[in-house]
Coordinates of C-alpha atoms in Angstrom, one line a residue:
Y1 CA 2.7 44.8 43.4
S2 CA 4.1 47.3 40.9
W3 CA 7.2 46.3 38.9
T4 CA 9.1 48.5 36.5
G5 CA 12.4 47.8 34.6
P6 CA 14.5 48.0 31.5
N7 CA 13.1 47.9 28.0
G8 CA 9.7 49.3 29.2
F9 CA 9.0 46.4 31.5
I10 CA 6.0 46.7 33.9
S11 CA 4.0 44.1 35.8
S12 CA 1.5 43.8 38.6
L13 CA 2.3 40.2 39.4
Q14 CA 4.1 39.2 42.6
N15 CA 6.6 37.1 40.7
P16 CA 6.6 38.0 37.0
V17 CA 8.5 36.1 34.3
I18 CA 10.1 37.7 31.2
S19 CA 10.2 35.2 28.4
S20 CA 12.8 35.3 25.6
A21 CA 15.0 37.8 27.3
V22 CA 17.2 40.0 25.2
L23 CA 20.4 41.9 26.0
A24 CA 18.2 45.1 26.5
S25 CA 16.4 43.1 29.3
A26 CA 19.5 43.5 31.5
G27 CA 19.5 46.2 34.3
T28 CA 17.8 47.2 37.5
Y29 CA 14.2 46.1 38.3
T30 CA 12.2 48.0 40.9
V31 CA 9.1 46.8 42.8
T32 CA 6.8 48.5 45.4
V33 CA 3.9 47.0 47.3
Q34 CA 0.7 48.7 48.2
V35 CA -1.4 47.6 51.2
N36 CA -4.6 49.5 52.2
G37 CA -3.6 52.4 49.9
C38 CA -0.2 52.7 51.5
T39 CA 2.8 52.2 49.2
S40 CA 6.1 50.7 50.4
E41 CA 9.6 52.0 49.7
P42 CA 10.9 50.5 46.4
A43 CA 13.1 47.4 46.4
T44 CA 15.5 46.7 43.5
V45 CA 17.3 43.8 41.9
T46 CA 19.9 43.9 39.2
T47 CA 19.9 41.3 36.4
V48 CA 22.6 40.3 33.9
V49 CA 21.7 38.9 30.5
N50 CA 24.7 37.4 28.8
P51 CA 24.8 37.2 25.0
L52 CA 24.6 33.9 23.3
P53 CA 27.9 32.9 21.6
P54 CA 27.7 32.8 17.8
A55 CA 27.7 29.5 15.9
P56 CA 31.4 28.7 15.2
V57 CA 32.8 28.4 11.7
I58 CA 33.4 24.7 11.3
G59 CA 34.9 22.3 8.6
S60 CA 36.4 18.9 8.0
N61 CA 38.7 17.1 5.6
S62 CA 35.7 15.5 3.8
P63 CA 35.5 13.7 1.5
L64 CA 37.9 11.0 2.6
C65 CA 38.4 7.2 2.3
S66 CA 37.4 4.6 4.8
G67 CA 40.3 3.7 7.0
K68 CA 41.4 7.3 7.2
D69 CA 40.9 9.9 10.1
I70 CA 38.1 12.5 10.1
L71 CA 39.5 15.9 11.1
L72 CA 36.8 18.2 12.5
T73 CA 37.6 21.9 13.1
A74 CA 35.8 24.7 14.8
G75 CA 36.7 28.4 14.9
T76 CA 38.0 29.8 18.2
I77 CA 35.5 31.6 20.4
S78 CA 37.0 33.2 23.5
E79 CA 36.3 31.3 26.8
A80 CA 34.0 28.9 25.0
T81 CA 33.5 25.2 25.7
Y82 CA 32.6 22.9 22.7
S83 CA 30.1 20.1 22.4
W84 CA 30.2 18.0 19.2
T85 CA 27.6 15.3 18.2
G86 CA 27.5 13.2 15.1
P87 CA 26.7 9.8 13.5
N88 CA 27.2 6.5 15.4
G89 CA 26.7 8.3 18.8
F90 CA 29.7 10.5 18.3
T91 CA 30.3 13.2 21.0
S92 CA 33.4 15.2 21.9
P93 CA 34.2 18.2 24.1
L94 CA 37.2 19.1 22.0
Q95 CA 37.4 22.2 19.8
N96 CA 39.0 20.1 16.9
P97 CA 38.3 16.4 17.4
I98 CA 39.8 13.6 15.4
I99 CA 37.9 10.3 14.6
S100 CA 40.4 7.6 13.7
N101 CA 40.1 4.8 11.2
V102 CA 36.6 5.5 10.1
A103 CA 34.2 3.3 8.1
T104 CA 31.6 4.5 5.6
N105 CA 28.9 4.6 8.4
A106 CA 30.8 7.6 9.8
S107 CA 29.3 9.6 6.9
G108 CA 26.7 12.2 7.9
T109 CA 26.1 15.5 9.6
Y110 CA 28.3 16.7 12.5
N111 CA 27.1 19.5 14.8
V112 CA 28.9 21.6 17.4
R113 CA 27.6 24.1 19.9
T114 CA 29.7 26.5 22.0
T115 CA 28.9 27.6 25.6
V116 CA 30.2 30.9 27.1
A117 CA 29.3 32.0 30.7
G118 CA 26.7 29.3 30.8
C119 CA 25.0 30.3 27.6
T120 CA 24.9 27.9 24.7
G121 CA 24.8 29.2 21.2
P122 CA 23.2 27.9 18.0
A123 CA 24.6 24.7 16.4
A124 CA 26.9 24.8 13.4
S125 CA 26.8 21.8 11.0
T126 CA 29.2 20.2 8.5
S127 CA 28.5 17.2 6.2
V128 CA 31.1 14.5 6.1
I129 CA 31.4 11.9 3.3
V130 CA 33.5 8.7 3.9
N131 CA 33.9 6.9 0.6
P132 CA 34.5 3.1 0.5
I133 CA 37.8 1.6 -0.7
P134 CA 37.0 -0.3 -4.0
A135 CA 37.7 -4.0 -4.2
A136 CA 40.9 -5.2 -6.0
P137 CA 40.2 -5.5 -9.7
V138 CA 40.1 -9.0 -11.3
L139 CA 42.8 -9.2 -14.0
S140 CA 43.3 -11.5 -17.0
S141 CA 45.3 -11.8 -20.2
N142 CA 45.5 -13.7 -23.4
G143 CA 48.8 -15.3 -22.3
P144 CA 50.8 -17.4 -22.5
L145 CA 51.7 -16.3 -26.0
C146 CA 54.7 -16.2 -28.3
E147 CA 57.0 -13.2 -28.6
G148 CA 55.9 -10.8 -31.2
A149 CA 52.2 -11.5 -30.7
T150 CA 50.0 -8.8 -29.1
L151 CA 49.5 -9.1 -25.4
H152 CA 46.0 -8.1 -24.3
L153 CA 45.4 -7.3 -20.6
T154 CA 41.9 -7.0 -19.2
T155 CA 40.3 -6.1 -15.9
S156 CA 36.8 -5.9 -14.5
T157 CA 34.7 -2.8 -15.1
I158 CA 34.1 -0.7 -12.0
T159 CA 31.8 2.3 -12.3
G160 CA 33.5 5.6 -12.1
A161 CA 36.9 4.1 -11.8
T162 CA 40.3 5.2 -13.2
Y163 CA 42.9 2.5 -13.7
A164 CA 46.7 2.4 -13.1
W165 CA 48.7 -0.6 -14.5
S166 CA 52.3 -1.5 -14.0
G167 CA 54.4 -4.5 -15.1
P168 CA 57.6 -5.9 -16.4
D169 CA 60.0 -4.1 -18.7
G170 CA 58.8 -0.7 -17.5
F171 CA 55.2 -1.2 -18.6
S172 CA 52.5 1.2 -17.3
A173 CA 49.1 2.2 -18.6
T174 CA 46.0 4.1 -17.4
V175 CA 43.4 2.5 -19.7
Q176 CA 41.1 -0.2 -18.4
N177 CA 42.2 -2.9 -20.9
P178 CA 45.7 -2.1 -22.3
S179 CA 47.6 -3.9 -25.0
V180 CA 51.3 -4.5 -25.5
S181 CA 52.4 -4.8 -29.1
N182 CA 55.3 -7.0 -30.2
P183 CA 56.4 -8.0 -26.7
G184 CA 59.7 -9.8 -26.1
T185 CA 60.4 -12.4 -23.4
A186 CA 61.3 -9.6 -21.1
A187 CA 57.6 -8.8 -21.0
S188 CA 57.0 -12.0 -19.0
G189 CA 56.1 -11.6 -15.3
A190 CA 53.4 -10.2 -13.0
Y191 CA 51.2 -7.3 -14.2
S192 CA 49.2 -5.4 -11.5
A193 CA 46.5 -2.8 -11.6
T194 CA 44.6 -0.7 -9.1
V195 CA 41.4 1.2 -9.5
T196 CA 40.6 4.6 -8.0
V197 CA 37.0 5.7 -7.3
N198 CA 36.1 9.0 -5.6
G199 CA 39.8 9.5 -4.7
C200 CA 40.0 6.1 -3.0
T201 CA 42.5 3.5 -4.4
S202 CA 41.9 -0.3 -4.3
P203 CA 44.4 -3.0 -3.4
A204 CA 46.2 -4.2 -6.4
G205 CA 45.0 -7.1 -8.6
S206 CA 47.6 -9.2 -10.3
V207 CA 48.0 -11.5 -13.3
Q208 CA 51.0 -13.6 -14.4
V209 CA 52.0 -13.4 -18.0
T210 CA 54.4 -15.7 -19.9
I211 CA 55.9 -14.6 -23.3
K212 CA 57.5 -17.6 -24.9
P213 CA 60.5 -17.3 -27.2
V214 CA 60.2 -17.9 -30.9
P215 CA 62.8 -20.5 -32.0
A216 CA 65.4 -19.5 -34.6
S217 CA 64.8 -20.6 -38.1
P218 CA 66.5 -24.0 -38.8
V219 CA 69.6 -24.2 -40.9
L220 CA 69.1 -26.4 -44.0
S221 CA 71.7 -28.7 -45.6
G222 CA 71.7 -30.8 -48.7
D223 CA 72.3 -30.5 -52.5
N224 CA 70.5 -27.8 -54.3
T225 CA 70.9 -29.5 -57.7
V226 CA 70.1 -33.2 -58.4
C227 CA 69.6 -35.2 -61.5
E228 CA 66.2 -36.4 -62.6
G229 CA 65.4 -39.8 -60.9
S230 CA 67.8 -39.1 -58.0
T231 CA 66.9 -38.4 -54.4
I232 CA 66.3 -35.0 -52.8
S233 CA 67.5 -35.0 -49.2
L234 CA 67.2 -31.8 -47.2
N235 CA 68.1 -31.8 -43.5
A236 CA 67.0 -29.2 -40.9
S237 CA 69.3 -28.5 -38.0
T238 CA 68.4 -29.9 -34.7
I239 CA 66.4 -27.6 -32.4
T240 CA 65.7 -29.0 -28.9
G241 CA 62.0 -29.8 -28.4
A242 CA 61.1 -28.8 -32.0
T243 CA 58.6 -30.2 -34.4
Y244 CA 59.1 -29.5 -38.1
A245 CA 56.7 -28.6 -40.9
W246 CA 58.0 -28.9 -44.5
S247 CA 56.3 -27.7 -47.7
G248 CA 57.3 -27.7 -51.3
P249 CA 56.3 -28.1 -55.0
N250 CA 53.5 -30.5 -56.0
G251 CA 51.9 -30.1 -52.6
I252 CA 54.8 -31.9 -50.8
T253 CA 54.6 -31.8 -47.0
S254 CA 56.5 -33.5 -44.2
S255 CA 56.8 -33.4 -40.4
L256 CA 60.2 -35.1 -40.4
Q257 CA 63.4 -33.3 -39.6
T258 CA 64.9 -34.6 -42.9
L259 CA 62.9 -34.3 -46.0
T260 CA 63.5 -37.2 -48.5
I261 CA 62.0 -37.4 -52.0
L262 CA 62.8 -40.4 -54.2
N263 CA 62.7 -40.7 -58.0
T264 CA 62.6 -37.0 -58.6
T265 CA 61.3 -35.4 -61.8
P266 CA 61.7 -31.8 -63.1
L267 CA 58.3 -31.1 -61.4
H268 CA 60.1 -31.4 -58.1
S269 CA 62.1 -28.3 -58.9
G270 CA 61.3 -25.2 -56.8
I271 CA 61.3 -23.7 -53.3
Y272 CA 61.3 -26.0 -50.3
S273 CA 60.7 -24.4 -46.8
V274 CA 60.6 -25.6 -43.3
R275 CA 59.5 -24.1 -40.0
A276 CA 60.3 -25.3 -36.5
T277 CA 57.8 -25.1 -33.6
V278 CA 58.8 -25.2 -29.9
D279 CA 56.1 -25.0 -27.2
G280 CA 53.6 -23.6 -29.6
C281 CA 55.8 -20.9 -31.1
T282 CA 56.8 -21.2 -34.7
S283 CA 60.0 -19.9 -36.3
Q284 CA 60.4 -18.0 -39.6
A285 CA 60.7 -20.3 -42.6
A286 CA 64.1 -21.5 -43.8
T287 CA 64.1 -22.1 -47.6
S288 CA 66.1 -24.0 -50.3
N289 CA 65.7 -23.6 -54.0
I290 CA 66.1 -27.1 -55.6
T291 CA 66.8 -27.7 -59.3
I292 CA 66.1 -31.0 -60.9
T293 CA 68.3 -31.5 -63.9
P294 CA 66.5 -33.6 -66.6
L295 CA 68.4 -36.5 -68.1

């Protein structure tokens, strides 16, 4: 046997094989046979070597958060069919497949090959990252507290997180542990915060805060001037639920609503003050300047 063909091909085999054919291998192949020194007429066969399609240009919407959809894309190649493979046994014949509601185990390398006229090209690859949704932060505060005191809000530390707070009276903050100075009772209510890590936002954590009102200062009544030996009687106005704390000259103290001092001397002259406390919140002091007139 005597074969000749394109790209300088020759062979003396009956049935030759050409490995790793290239486009230049396409064309007409001719063979003659020789028996007892006599050569036959040539026989011919025409072969077609189709080109391999190129690897498509591919991409995705990575990185994304768990629970979202992976969007895989591949460039258009005329007359091609597509074959995708990926993590968790993923396969698809679509050019641009969508994987819905993914978990973090969908992270990894996705490959696609195209086939044109029965010829499959090299694989193109893209890496996909599916980030987890962080857990809701655990919130706390120093409440309940009285209006005017500083409210301190705290939340658990989550590595790499940014924070977003919201709350009553238009409150918002982006620090991990914000404070509210001089809050009024309108600052009472639910405060919530979310954390965001790698673009993924957690469910909201919440903490309830109570800001208690400070009672008004009591109104005092009684004589400001008394004679030596007489009785001082100072009365604080009634405030519902209040306890009272009096102080005055010579170390005088009392927890009664009405302060009474018998047998006064000039040493009892001076400033007397009282504060009212309701539910742990104490008012500003009310004062009275008492003069003891000596006999």
